[in-house]
mmCIF file of C-alpha atoms in Angstrom:
data_model
loop_
_atom_site.group_PDB
_atom_site.id
_atom_site.type_symbol
_atom_site.label_atom_id
_atom_site.label_comp_id
_atom_site.label_asym_id
_atom_site.label_seq_id
_atom_site.Cartn_x
_atom_site.Cartn_y
_atom_site.Cartn_z
ATOM 1 C CA UNK A 1 7.582 6.044 -8.872
ATOM 2 C CA UNK A 2 7.793 6.720 -12.544
ATOM 3 C CA UNK A 3 5.345 6.453 -15.357
ATOM 4 C CA UNK A 4 5.589 3.720 -17.955
ATOM 5 C CA UNK A 5 8.206 4.275 -20.597
ATOM 6 C CA UNK A 6 6.928 5.792 -23.827
ATOM 7 C CA UNK A 7 6.523 3.358 -26.650
ATOM 8 C CA UNK A 8 2.845 2.476 -26.825
ATOM 9 C CA UNK A 9 0.380 4.341 -28.994
ATOM 10 C CA UNK A 10 -1.552 5.688 -25.998
ATOM 11 C CA UNK A 11 1.287 6.959 -23.781
ATOM 12 C CA UNK A 12 0.794 10.527 -22.526
ATOM 13 C CA UNK A 13 1.491 12.945 -19.726
ATOM 14 C CA UNK A 14 -1.459 11.419 -17.861
ATOM 15 C CA UNK A 15 0.759 8.542 -16.714
ATOM 16 C CA UNK A 16 3.333 10.907 -15.281
ATOM 17 C CA UNK A 17 0.685 12.844 -13.341
ATOM 18 C CA UNK A 18 -0.972 9.646 -12.092
ATOM 19 C CA UNK A 19 2.323 8.106 -10.974
ATOM 20 C CA UNK A 20 3.244 11.301 -9.129
ATOM 21 C CA UNK A 21 -0.184 11.375 -7.478
ATOM 22 C CA UNK A 22 0.108 7.719 -6.412
ATOM 23 C CA UNK A 23 3.545 8.457 -4.983
ATOM 24 C CA UNK A 24 2.079 11.338 -2.964
ATOM 25 C CA UNK A 25 -0.855 9.222 -1.734
ATOM 26 C CA UNK A 26 1.327 6.237 -0.851
ATOM 27 C CA UNK A 27 3.703 8.312 1.253
ATOM 28 C CA UNK A 28 1.117 10.558 2.910
ATOM 29 C CA UNK A 29 -1.153 7.699 3.870
ATOM 30 C CA UNK A 30 1.472 5.237 5.129
ATOM 31 C CA UNK A 31 0.369 3.875 8.488
ATOM 32 C CA UNK A 32 3.298 1.886 9.833
ATOM 33 C CA UNK A 33 2.604 -0.042 13.037
ATOM 34 C CA UNK A 34 5.737 -0.910 15.000
ATOM 35 C CA UNK A 35 5.943 -3.807 17.434
ATOM 36 C CA UNK A 36 3.975 -2.968 20.544
ATOM 37 C CA UNK A 37 1.257 -0.997 18.742
ATOM 38 C CA UNK A 38 -2.072 -2.120 20.168
ATOM 39 C CA UNK A 39 -5.192 -3.111 18.270
ATOM 40 C CA UNK A 40 -6.884 0.094 19.490
ATOM 41 C CA UNK A 41 -3.919 2.219 18.371
ATOM 42 C CA UNK A 42 -3.957 0.518 14.958
ATOM 43 C CA UNK A 43 -7.690 1.165 14.562
ATOM 44 C CA UNK A 44 -7.338 4.798 15.642
ATOM 45 C CA UNK A 45 -4.446 5.488 13.237
ATOM 46 C CA UNK A 46 -6.237 3.788 10.347
ATOM 47 C CA UNK A 47 -9.396 5.799 11.050
ATOM 48 C CA UNK A 48 -7.663 9.168 11.395
ATOM 49 C CA UNK A 49 -5.686 8.573 8.193
ATOM 50 C CA UNK A 50 -8.748 7.149 6.409
ATOM 51 C CA UNK A 51 -6.942 4.046 5.156
ATOM 52 C CA UNK A 52 -8.078 0.452 4.839
ATOM 53 C CA UNK A 53 -4.637 -1.085 5.311
ATOM 54 C CA UNK A 54 -1.613 -0.563 7.521
ATOM 55 C CA UNK A 55 1.902 -1.948 7.371
ATOM 56 C CA UNK A 56 3.121 -3.984 10.313
ATOM 57 C CA UNK A 57 6.797 -3.120 10.706
ATOM 58 C CA UNK A 58 9.718 -4.253 12.803
ATOM 59 C CA UNK A 59 11.709 -1.920 15.049
ATOM 60 C CA UNK A 60 13.650 -0.637 12.040
ATOM 61 C CA UNK A 61 10.571 0.207 9.943
ATOM 62 C CA UNK A 62 10.899 -2.837 7.656
ATOM 63 C CA UNK A 63 7.792 -4.661 6.410
ATOM 64 C CA UNK A 64 6.534 -7.551 8.522
ATOM 65 C CA UNK A 65 2.949 -7.823 7.301
ATOM 66 C CA UNK A 66 -0.231 -6.167 6.082
ATOM 67 C CA UNK A 67 -3.121 -5.461 8.456
ATOM 68 C CA UNK A 68 -6.430 -4.625 6.787
ATOM 69 C CA UNK A 69 -9.839 -3.411 7.899
ATOM 70 C CA UNK A 70 -11.089 -6.968 7.331
ATOM 71 C CA UNK A 71 -8.451 -8.200 9.816
ATOM 72 C CA UNK A 72 -9.658 -5.592 12.313
ATOM 73 C CA UNK A 73 -13.308 -6.629 11.872
ATOM 74 C CA UNK A 74 -12.247 -10.232 12.461
ATOM 75 C CA UNK A 75 -10.556 -9.155 15.700
ATOM 76 C CA UNK A 76 -13.767 -7.462 16.823
ATOM 77 C CA UNK A 77 -15.818 -10.549 15.978
ATOM 78 C CA UNK A 78 -13.368 -12.682 17.965
ATOM 79 C CA UNK A 79 -13.555 -10.278 20.943
ATOM 80 C CA UNK A 80 -9.823 -9.572 20.853
ATOM 81 C CA UNK A 81 -8.681 -7.264 23.660
ATOM 82 C CA UNK A 82 -8.013 -3.804 22.220
ATOM 83 C CA UNK A 83 -4.831 -3.533 24.272
ATOM 84 C CA UNK A 84 -3.298 -6.648 22.735
ATOM 85 C CA UNK A 85 -0.530 -6.166 20.154
ATOM 86 C CA UNK A 86 -1.756 -5.550 16.598
ATOM 87 C CA UNK A 87 1.103 -7.763 15.385
ATOM 88 C CA UNK A 88 -0.628 -10.734 17.026
ATOM 89 C CA UNK A 89 -3.684 -10.452 14.765
ATOM 90 C CA UNK A 90 -3.886 -12.729 11.718
ATOM 91 C CA UNK A 91 -2.474 -10.774 8.791
ATOM 92 C CA UNK A 92 -1.109 -11.187 5.279
ATOM 93 C CA UNK A 93 2.480 -10.934 4.124
ATOM 94 C CA UNK A 94 3.303 -7.550 2.615
ATOM 95 C CA UNK A 95 5.245 -7.644 -0.646
ATOM 96 C CA UNK A 96 7.767 -4.829 -1.038
ATOM 97 C CA UNK A 97 8.444 -3.389 -4.483
ATOM 98 C CA UNK A 98 10.710 -0.755 -5.977
ATOM 99 C CA UNK A 99 8.951 2.596 -5.810
ATOM 100 C CA UNK A 100 10.416 3.500 -9.218
ATOM 101 C CA UNK A 101 8.436 0.778 -11.015
ATOM 102 C CA UNK A 102 5.405 1.665 -13.131
ATOM 103 C CA UNK A 103 2.040 1.528 -11.365
ATOM 104 C CA UNK A 104 1.078 -1.559 -13.369
ATOM 105 C CA UNK A 105 3.875 -3.506 -11.680
ATOM 106 C CA UNK A 106 2.289 -2.719 -8.317
ATOM 107 C CA UNK A 107 -1.018 -4.137 -9.562
ATOM 108 C CA UNK A 108 0.681 -7.269 -10.904
ATOM 109 C CA UNK A 109 2.516 -7.835 -7.614
ATOM 110 C CA UNK A 110 -0.751 -7.460 -5.675
ATOM 111 C CA UNK A 111 -2.388 -10.001 -7.972
ATOM 112 C CA UNK A 112 0.527 -12.450 -7.683
ATOM 113 C CA UNK A 113 0.569 -12.155 -3.893
ATOM 114 C CA UNK A 114 -3.189 -12.150 -3.373
ATOM 115 C CA UNK A 115 -3.094 -8.952 -1.311
ATOM 116 C CA UNK A 116 -4.584 -5.491 -1.719
ATOM 117 C CA UNK A 117 -1.406 -3.464 -1.148
ATOM 118 C CA UNK A 118 2.333 -3.361 -1.686
ATOM 119 C CA UNK A 119 5.001 -1.740 0.424
ATOM 120 C CA UNK A 120 7.293 0.684 -1.368
ATOM 121 C CA UNK A 121 10.915 1.673 -0.981
ATOM 122 C CA UNK A 122 13.941 2.338 -3.144
ATOM 123 C CA UNK A 123 14.945 -0.908 -4.817
ATOM 124 C CA UNK A 124 12.118 -2.982 -3.348
ATOM 125 C CA UNK A 125 14.533 -4.187 -0.655
ATOM 126 C CA UNK A 126 12.845 -5.943 2.300
ATOM 127 C CA UNK A 127 15.863 -5.044 4.435
ATOM 128 C CA UNK A 128 15.183 -1.312 4.046
ATOM 129 C CA UNK A 129 12.471 0.674 5.859
ATOM 130 C CA UNK A 130 9.180 1.215 4.070
ATOM 131 C CA UNK A 131 8.660 4.587 2.456
ATOM 132 C CA UNK A 132 5.065 4.112 1.321
ATOM 133 C CA UNK A 133 2.126 1.759 0.965
ATOM 134 C CA UNK A 134 0.233 1.631 -2.342
ATOM 135 C CA UNK A 135 -3.193 0.031 -2.104
ATOM 136 C CA UNK A 136 -5.663 -1.158 -4.707
ATOM 137 C CA UNK A 137 -7.951 1.639 -3.470
ATOM 138 C CA UNK A 138 -5.256 4.254 -4.156
ATOM 139 C CA UNK A 139 -4.834 2.949 -7.691
ATOM 140 C CA UNK A 140 -8.596 2.838 -8.254
ATOM 141 C CA UNK A 141 -8.826 6.487 -7.162
ATOM 142 C CA UNK A 142 -6.323 7.454 -9.833
ATOM 143 C CA UNK A 143 -7.777 5.462 -12.691
ATOM 144 C CA UNK A 144 -11.424 5.804 -11.739
ATOM 145 C CA UNK A 145 -13.831 3.584 -13.586
ATOM 146 C CA UNK A 146 -11.632 3.168 -16.622
ATOM 147 C CA UNK A 147 -10.050 -0.302 -16.443
ATOM 148 C CA UNK A 148 -8.584 0.248 -19.895
ATOM 149 C CA UNK A 149 -6.169 2.812 -18.466
ATOM 150 C CA UNK A 150 -5.002 0.374 -15.803
ATOM 151 C CA UNK A 151 -4.723 -2.414 -18.390
ATOM 152 C CA UNK A 152 -2.554 -0.203 -20.585
ATOM 153 C CA UNK A 153 -0.196 0.456 -17.686
ATOM 154 C CA UNK A 154 0.085 -3.275 -16.989
#
């Protein structure tokens, strides 16, 4: 991921540091659930990694969908068997974007898609394995309570 190109009156090294930090978070916290991963395994991996979203992937590591904590709570409420495949739970589509885009593009893609995360890889190619998962929570951690900073990036 790269910071926004210079050109605005408020551009600074902060963007470079924040983009690098988001890149680190997105890659470190990627929970990719291959076919066959159970609901219990999904919950355990999400808990141990302290994430609120996981990527459902195919056998090659490509994005299939987005499984969130809300989806997991719904499974509990519906008394879904913990040994059933996580891929069978209702889930959202996971948009995949180029990891070299500015952070603001991630936010825009989340807004357009109505989801709280985007999958990342080189080129934003759905046919390539995921390399990271950037969530709205990750972005909020970087920009804190200053929506003006996020708005400037967008």
